[in-house]
Coordinates of C-alpha atoms and ligand atoms in Angstrom, one line a residue:
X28 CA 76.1 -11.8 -28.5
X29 CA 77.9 -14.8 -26.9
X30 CA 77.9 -15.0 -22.9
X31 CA 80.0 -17.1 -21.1
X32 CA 78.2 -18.4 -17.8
X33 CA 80.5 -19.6 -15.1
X34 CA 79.0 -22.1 -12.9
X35 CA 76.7 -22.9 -15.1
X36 CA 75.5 -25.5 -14.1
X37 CA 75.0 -24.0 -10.4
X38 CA 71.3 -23.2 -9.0
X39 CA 71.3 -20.0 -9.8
X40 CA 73.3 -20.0 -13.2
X41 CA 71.3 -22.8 -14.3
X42 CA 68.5 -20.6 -14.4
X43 CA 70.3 -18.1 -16.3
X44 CA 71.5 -20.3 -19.0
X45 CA 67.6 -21.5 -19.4
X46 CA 66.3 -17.6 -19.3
X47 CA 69.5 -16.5 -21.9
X48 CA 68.1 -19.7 -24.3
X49 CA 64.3 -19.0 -24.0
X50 CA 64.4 -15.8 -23.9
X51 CA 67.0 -13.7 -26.5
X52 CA 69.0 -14.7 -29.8
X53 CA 72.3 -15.4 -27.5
X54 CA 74.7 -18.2 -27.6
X55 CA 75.7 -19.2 -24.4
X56 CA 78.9 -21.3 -23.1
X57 CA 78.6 -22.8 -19.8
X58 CA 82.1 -23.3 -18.0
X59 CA 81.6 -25.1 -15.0
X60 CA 83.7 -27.7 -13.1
X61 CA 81.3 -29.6 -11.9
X62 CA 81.7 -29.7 -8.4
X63 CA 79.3 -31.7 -6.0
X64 CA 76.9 -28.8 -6.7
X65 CA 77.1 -28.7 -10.2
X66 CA 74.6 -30.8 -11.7
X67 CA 74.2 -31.0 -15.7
X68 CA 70.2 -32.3 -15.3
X69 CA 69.7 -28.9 -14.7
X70 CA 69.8 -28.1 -18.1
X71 CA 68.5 -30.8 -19.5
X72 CA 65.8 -28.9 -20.9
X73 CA 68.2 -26.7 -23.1
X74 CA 71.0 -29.4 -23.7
X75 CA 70.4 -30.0 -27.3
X76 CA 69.8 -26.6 -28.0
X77 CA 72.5 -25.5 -30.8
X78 CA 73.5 -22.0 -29.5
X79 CA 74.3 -23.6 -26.1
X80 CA 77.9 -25.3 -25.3
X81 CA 78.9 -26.7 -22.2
X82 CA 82.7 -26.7 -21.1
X83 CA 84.1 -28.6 -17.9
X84 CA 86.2 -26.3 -16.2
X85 CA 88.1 -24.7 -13.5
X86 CA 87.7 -20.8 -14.1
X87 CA 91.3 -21.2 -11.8
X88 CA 92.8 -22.8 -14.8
X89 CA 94.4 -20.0 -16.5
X90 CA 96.0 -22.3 -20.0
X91 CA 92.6 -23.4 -20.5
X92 CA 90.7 -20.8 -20.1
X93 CA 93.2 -18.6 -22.4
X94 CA 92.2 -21.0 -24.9
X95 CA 88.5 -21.1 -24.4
X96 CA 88.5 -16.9 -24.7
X97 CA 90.5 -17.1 -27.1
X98 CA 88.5 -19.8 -29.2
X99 CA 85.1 -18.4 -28.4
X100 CA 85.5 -14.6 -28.6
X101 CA 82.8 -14.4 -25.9
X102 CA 81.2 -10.1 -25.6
X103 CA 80.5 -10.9 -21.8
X104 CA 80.9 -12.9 -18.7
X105 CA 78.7 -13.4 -16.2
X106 CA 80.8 -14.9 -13.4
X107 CA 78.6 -17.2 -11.4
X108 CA 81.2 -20.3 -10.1
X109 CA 81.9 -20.2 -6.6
X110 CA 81.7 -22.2 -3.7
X111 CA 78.7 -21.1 -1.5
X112 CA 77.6 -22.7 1.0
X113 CA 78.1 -20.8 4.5
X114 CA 78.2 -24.2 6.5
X115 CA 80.5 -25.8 4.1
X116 CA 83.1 -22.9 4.6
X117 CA 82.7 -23.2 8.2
X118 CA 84.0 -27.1 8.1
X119 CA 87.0 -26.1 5.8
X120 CA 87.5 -22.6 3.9
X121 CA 90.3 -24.0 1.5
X122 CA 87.7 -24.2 -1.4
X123 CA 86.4 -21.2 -1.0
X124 CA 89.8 -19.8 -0.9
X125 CA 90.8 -21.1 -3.7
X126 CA 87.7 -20.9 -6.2
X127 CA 86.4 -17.5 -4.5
X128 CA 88.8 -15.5 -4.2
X129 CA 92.1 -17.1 -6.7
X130 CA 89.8 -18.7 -8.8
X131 CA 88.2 -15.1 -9.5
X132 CA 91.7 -13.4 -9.8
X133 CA 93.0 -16.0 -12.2
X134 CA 89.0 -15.3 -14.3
X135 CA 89.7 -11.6 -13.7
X136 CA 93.5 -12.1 -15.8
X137 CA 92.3 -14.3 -18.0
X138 CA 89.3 -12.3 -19.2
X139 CA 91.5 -8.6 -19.2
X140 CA 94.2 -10.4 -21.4
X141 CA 91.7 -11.5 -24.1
X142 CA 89.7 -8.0 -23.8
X143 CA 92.7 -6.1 -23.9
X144 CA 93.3 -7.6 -27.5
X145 CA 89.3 -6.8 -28.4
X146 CA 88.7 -3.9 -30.6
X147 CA 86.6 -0.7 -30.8
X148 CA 82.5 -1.5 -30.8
X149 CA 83.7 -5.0 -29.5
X150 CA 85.8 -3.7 -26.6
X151 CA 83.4 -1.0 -25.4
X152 CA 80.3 -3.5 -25.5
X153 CA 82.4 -5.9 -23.3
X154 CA 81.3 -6.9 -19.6
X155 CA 82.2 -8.7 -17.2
X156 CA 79.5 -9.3 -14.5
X157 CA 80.1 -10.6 -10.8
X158 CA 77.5 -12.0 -9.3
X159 CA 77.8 -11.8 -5.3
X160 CA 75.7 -11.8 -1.7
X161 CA 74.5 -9.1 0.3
X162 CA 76.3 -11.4 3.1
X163 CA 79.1 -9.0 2.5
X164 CA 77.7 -6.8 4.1
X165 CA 77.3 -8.1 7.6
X166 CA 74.3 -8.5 9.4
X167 CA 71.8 -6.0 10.7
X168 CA 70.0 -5.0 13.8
X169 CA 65.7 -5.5 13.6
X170 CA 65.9 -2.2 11.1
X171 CA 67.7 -1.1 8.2
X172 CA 68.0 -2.1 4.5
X173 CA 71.6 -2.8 2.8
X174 CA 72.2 -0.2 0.1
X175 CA 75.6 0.0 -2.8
X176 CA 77.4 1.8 0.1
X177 CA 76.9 -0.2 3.2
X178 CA 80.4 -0.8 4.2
X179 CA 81.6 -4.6 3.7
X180 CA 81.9 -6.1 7.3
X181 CA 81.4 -10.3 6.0
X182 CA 81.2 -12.9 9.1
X183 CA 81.5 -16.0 7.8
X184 CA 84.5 -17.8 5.6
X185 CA 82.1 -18.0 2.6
X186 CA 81.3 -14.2 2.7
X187 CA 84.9 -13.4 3.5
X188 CA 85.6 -14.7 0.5
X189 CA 82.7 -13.0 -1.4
X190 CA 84.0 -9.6 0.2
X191 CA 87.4 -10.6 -1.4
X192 CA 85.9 -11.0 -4.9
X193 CA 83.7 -8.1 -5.0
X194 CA 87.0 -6.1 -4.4
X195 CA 89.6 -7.7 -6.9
X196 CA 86.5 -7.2 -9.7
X197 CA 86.6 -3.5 -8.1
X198 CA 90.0 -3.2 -8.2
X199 CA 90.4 -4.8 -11.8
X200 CA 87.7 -2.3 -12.7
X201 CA 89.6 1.0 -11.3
X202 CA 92.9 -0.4 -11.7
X203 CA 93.1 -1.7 -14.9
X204 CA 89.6 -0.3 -16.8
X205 CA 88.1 -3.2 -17.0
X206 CA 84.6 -2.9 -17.9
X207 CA 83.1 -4.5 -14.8
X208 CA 79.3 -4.8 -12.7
X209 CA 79.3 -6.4 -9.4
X210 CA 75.6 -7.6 -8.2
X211 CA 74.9 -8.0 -4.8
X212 CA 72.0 -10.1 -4.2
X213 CA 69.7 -11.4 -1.4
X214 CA 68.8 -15.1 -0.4
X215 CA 68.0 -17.1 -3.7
X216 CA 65.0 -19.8 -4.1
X217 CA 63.2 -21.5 -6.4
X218 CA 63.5 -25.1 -8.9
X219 CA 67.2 -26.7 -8.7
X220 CA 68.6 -26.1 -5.5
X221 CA 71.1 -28.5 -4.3
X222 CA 68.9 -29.3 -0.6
X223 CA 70.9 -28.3 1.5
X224 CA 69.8 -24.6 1.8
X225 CA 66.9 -23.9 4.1
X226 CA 64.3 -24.2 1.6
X227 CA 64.9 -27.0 -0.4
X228 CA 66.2 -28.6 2.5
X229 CA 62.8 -28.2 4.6
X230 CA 61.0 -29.2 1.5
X231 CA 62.5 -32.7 0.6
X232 CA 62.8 -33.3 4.3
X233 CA 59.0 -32.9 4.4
X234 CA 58.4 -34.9 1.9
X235 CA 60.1 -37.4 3.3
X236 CA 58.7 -37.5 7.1
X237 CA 61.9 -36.2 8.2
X238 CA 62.5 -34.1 11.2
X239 CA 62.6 -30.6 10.0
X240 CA 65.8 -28.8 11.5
X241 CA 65.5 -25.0 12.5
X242 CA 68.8 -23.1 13.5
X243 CA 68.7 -21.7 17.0
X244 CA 65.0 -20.2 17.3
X245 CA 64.3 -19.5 14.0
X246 CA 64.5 -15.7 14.4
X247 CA 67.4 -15.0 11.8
X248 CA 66.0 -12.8 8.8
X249 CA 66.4 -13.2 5.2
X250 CA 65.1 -11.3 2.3
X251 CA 63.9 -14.3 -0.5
X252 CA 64.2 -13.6 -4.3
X253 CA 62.8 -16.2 -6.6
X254 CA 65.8 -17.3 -8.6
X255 CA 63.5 -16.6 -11.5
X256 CA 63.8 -13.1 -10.7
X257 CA 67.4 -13.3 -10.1
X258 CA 68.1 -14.8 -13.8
X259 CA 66.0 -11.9 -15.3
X260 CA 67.3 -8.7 -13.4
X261 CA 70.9 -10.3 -14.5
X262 CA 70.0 -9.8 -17.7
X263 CA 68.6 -6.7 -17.5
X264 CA 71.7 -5.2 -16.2
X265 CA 73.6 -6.8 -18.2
X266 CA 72.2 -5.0 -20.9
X267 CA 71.3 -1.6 -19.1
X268 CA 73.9 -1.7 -16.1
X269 CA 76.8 1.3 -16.1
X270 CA 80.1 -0.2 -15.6
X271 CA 82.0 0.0 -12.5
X272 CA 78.0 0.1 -11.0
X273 CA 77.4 -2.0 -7.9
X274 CA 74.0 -3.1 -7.8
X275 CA 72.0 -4.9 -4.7
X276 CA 68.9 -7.0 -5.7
X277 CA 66.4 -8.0 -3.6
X278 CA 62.9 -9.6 -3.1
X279 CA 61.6 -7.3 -0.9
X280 CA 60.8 -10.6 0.7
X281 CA 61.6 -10.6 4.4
X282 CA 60.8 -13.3 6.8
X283 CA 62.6 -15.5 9.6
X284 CA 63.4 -18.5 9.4
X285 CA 60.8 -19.8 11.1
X286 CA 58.1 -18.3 9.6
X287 CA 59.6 -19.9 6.5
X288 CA 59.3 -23.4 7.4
X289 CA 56.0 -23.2 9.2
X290 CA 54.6 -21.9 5.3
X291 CA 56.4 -25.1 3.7
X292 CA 54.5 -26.9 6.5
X293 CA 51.4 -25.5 5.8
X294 CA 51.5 -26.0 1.8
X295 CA 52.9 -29.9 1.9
X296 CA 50.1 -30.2 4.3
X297 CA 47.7 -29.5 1.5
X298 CA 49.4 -31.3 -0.4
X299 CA 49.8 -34.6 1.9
X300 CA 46.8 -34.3 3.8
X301 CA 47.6 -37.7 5.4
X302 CA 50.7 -37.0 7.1
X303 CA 50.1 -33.2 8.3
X304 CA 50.5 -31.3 10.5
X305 CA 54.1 -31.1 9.3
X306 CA 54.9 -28.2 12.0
X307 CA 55.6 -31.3 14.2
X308 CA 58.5 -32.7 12.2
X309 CA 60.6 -28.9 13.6
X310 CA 63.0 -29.3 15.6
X311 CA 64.9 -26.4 17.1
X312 CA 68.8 -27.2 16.9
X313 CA 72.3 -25.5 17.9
X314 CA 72.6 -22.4 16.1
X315 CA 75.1 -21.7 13.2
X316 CA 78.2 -20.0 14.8
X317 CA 78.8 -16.7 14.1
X318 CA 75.0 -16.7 12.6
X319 CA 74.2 -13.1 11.0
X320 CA 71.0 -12.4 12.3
X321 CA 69.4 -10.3 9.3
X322 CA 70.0 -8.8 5.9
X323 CA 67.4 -6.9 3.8
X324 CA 68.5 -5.2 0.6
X325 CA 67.7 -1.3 -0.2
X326 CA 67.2 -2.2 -4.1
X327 CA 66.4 1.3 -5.1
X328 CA 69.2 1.4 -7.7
X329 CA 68.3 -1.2 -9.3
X330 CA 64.6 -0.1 -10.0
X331 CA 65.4 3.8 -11.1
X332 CA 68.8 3.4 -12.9
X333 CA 67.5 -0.3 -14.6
X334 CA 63.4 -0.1 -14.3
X335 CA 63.9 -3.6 -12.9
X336 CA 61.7 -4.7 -9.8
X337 CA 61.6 -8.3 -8.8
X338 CA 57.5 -9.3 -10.3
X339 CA 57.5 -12.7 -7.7
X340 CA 55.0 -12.5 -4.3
X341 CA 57.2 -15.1 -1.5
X342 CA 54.0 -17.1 -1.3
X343 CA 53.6 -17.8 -4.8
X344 CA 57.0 -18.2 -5.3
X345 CA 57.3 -20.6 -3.2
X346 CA 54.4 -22.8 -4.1
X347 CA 55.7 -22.4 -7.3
X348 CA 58.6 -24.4 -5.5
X349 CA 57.3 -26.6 -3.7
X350 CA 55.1 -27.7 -7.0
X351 CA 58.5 -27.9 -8.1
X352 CA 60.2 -30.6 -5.7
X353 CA 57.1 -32.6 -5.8
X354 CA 56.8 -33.0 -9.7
X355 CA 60.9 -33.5 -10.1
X356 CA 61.4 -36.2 -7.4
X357 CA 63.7 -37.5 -9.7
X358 CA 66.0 -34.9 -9.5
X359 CA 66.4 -34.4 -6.2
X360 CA 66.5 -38.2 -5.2
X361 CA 69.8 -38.5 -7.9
X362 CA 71.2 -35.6 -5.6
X363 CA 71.0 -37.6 -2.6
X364 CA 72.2 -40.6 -3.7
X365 CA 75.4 -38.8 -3.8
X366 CA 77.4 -37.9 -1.1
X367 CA 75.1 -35.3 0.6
X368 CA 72.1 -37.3 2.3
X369 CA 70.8 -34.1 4.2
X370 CA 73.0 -33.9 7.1
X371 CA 73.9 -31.0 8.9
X372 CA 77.0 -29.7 8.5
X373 CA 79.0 -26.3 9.7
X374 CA 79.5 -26.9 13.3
X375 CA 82.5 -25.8 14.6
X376 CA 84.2 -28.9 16.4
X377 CA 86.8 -28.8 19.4
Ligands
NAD401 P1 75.8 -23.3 -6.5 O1 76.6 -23.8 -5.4 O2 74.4 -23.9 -6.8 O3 76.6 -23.5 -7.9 C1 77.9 -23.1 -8.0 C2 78.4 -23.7 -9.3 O4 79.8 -23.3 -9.5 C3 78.4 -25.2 -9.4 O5 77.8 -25.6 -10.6 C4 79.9 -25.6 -9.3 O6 80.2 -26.8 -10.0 C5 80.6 -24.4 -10.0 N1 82.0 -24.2 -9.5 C6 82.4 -24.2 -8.3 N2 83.8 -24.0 -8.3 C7 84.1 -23.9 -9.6 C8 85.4 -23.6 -10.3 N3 86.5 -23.5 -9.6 N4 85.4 -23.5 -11.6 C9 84.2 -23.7 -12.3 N5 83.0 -23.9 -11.7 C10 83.0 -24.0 -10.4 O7 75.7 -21.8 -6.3 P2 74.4 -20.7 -6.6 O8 73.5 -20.8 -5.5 O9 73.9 -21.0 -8.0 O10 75.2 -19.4 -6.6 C11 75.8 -18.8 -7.8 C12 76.5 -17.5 -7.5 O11 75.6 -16.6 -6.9 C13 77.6 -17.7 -6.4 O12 78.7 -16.8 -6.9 C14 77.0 -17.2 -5.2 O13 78.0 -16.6 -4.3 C15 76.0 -16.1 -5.7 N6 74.8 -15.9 -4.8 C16 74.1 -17.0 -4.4 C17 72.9 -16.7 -3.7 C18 72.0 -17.8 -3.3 O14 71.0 -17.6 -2.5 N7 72.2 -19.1 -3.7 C19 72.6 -15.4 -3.3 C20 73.4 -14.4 -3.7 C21 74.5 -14.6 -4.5

């Protein structure tokens, strides 16, 4: 089998790439452009490895992606780039436009051209995989789960243009029988997060003395899957997914916001006795516009039709983190001394 990953070199793809090399016979091109979240020390660990190949890319740049299909004879995609960060799109949605929802139309004509030409075993074992957010579906009152047929009501630019996806890869499914998957998953964390999402955000903040910003009160609700997990159950459907098949995967990890923070707080203090409590570094600040206040996913599918359940408890998981940050200063401190230093971003101005 050779995968192409898009966004490669992304959090969560990262992880994929490092699962697909460790853990199967696969080869594995990563086409990424490289955008401020795409960092190639990420994969450092796998770099050398022979069956892996990185490609800087634009998955919007049809020429060159004709080329790359048509020089690599991939069997699958797993269709990872994106711009995703909700407070980004709220200062400007053009790249989220553009690399959401074009950039996955141009990937969506690419990729039917080349399979189009595929034959027999080779064009029945094809897939192309989209991985998305549950943010498409809205937010939810204090109860409720998200299941396949919640209907899409996104909020916010960046799952606008999520929403947009999921239904071109749909439509290119129904439309045209292309042999698609979409994946709807919850809040991601874990090693390799750009810090500017809560977790890794609290985390280096922490670390650092910082003050420790909390959107609004802290109540908003997310479900937390280790992006360990996430790597593995994209394999697994990958490999035992039915096409045209939506499937939501979660943690089964709820907690707010602020119940969040306050555990960082309480495992940096054990691990810098000297400056805890931490808890008095959080500050409550203006709320993200249009902030959903929950999502929790229903991943029943998932588990009967793939035998796939997400193995990761949130407090070991995010020790595991934490560990994480602590041992691989290095990594996070190049990231900062880029453009991003922390700051908060995704207020709406005027
Ligand atoms: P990320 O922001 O860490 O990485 C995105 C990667 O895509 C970067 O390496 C970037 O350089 C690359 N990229 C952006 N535009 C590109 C383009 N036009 N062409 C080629 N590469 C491009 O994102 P992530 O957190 O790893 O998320 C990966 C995917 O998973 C996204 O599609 C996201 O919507 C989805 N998702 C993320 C989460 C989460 O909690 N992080 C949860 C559910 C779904």
């Amino acid at each position: 089998m050779k995968i192409f990953v898009t966004g490669g070199a992304g959090f969560i793809g990262s992880a994929v790439i490092r699962r697909i090399v460790a853990d199967t016979d696969w080869r594995v091109v990563n086409i990424d452009k490289l955008t401020y979240a795409g960092n190639l020390q990420s994969l450092e660990a796998i770099a050398g490895d022979s069956r892996y190949r990185f490609v800087q890319a634009d998955i919007g740049d049809a020429p060159v992606m004709a080329a790359l299909f048509a020089d690599e004879q991939p069997d699958a995609v797993l269709h990872l780039a994106a711009e995703t960060h909700v407070d980004r799109s709220i200062d400007g949605a053009a790249p989220f436009i553009l690399t959401n929802i074009i950039g996955t139309w141009s990937l969506l004509e690419t990729t039917l051209a080349y399979w189009r030409k595929l034959d027999g075993e080779r064009k029945a074992r094809f897939r192309f995989q989209h991985i998305s957010t549950d943010e498409v579906y809205g937010s939810l009152g204090p109860t409720g789960l998200f299941t396949e047929d919640t209907p899409y009501k996104p909020n916010s630019p960046y799952s606008a243009s999520k929403a947009a996806s999921d239904h071109l890869v749909n439509a290119w499914h129904h439309t045209y029988g292309l042999p698609t998957i979409v994946t709807n998953c919850s809040n991601n964390y874990g090693p390799y997060q750009f810090p500017e999402k809560l977790i890794p955000l609290t985390i280096v903040r922490a670390l650092r003395g910082e003050e420790l910003p909390v959107y609004g009160k802290g109540e908003n609700v997310r479900d937390w899957l280790h992006v360990e997990d996430h790597a593995a159950a994209q394999l697994a459907i990958l490999e035992r997914g039915s096409i045209g098949a939506t499937y939501n995967i979660g943690g089964g990890n709820e907690r707010r916001n602020i119940d969040v923070v306050r555990a960082i707080c309480a495992q940096i203090d054990a691990i810098a006795p000297k400056t805890a409590p931490h808890e008095k570094l959080i500050r409550f600040v203006t709320d993200r516009p249009g902030h959903d206040l929950r999502y929790a996913i229903d991943a029943t599918r998932l588990k009967r039709e793939i035998g796939w359940q997400a193995p990761t408890g949130f407090h070991a998981g995010l020790k595991q983190t934490i560990d994480w940050y602590v041992s691989n200063r290095r990594w996070w401190e190049n990231v900062l001394s880029g453009a991003y230093r922390t700051e908060r971003l995704g207020l709406v101005k005027g």
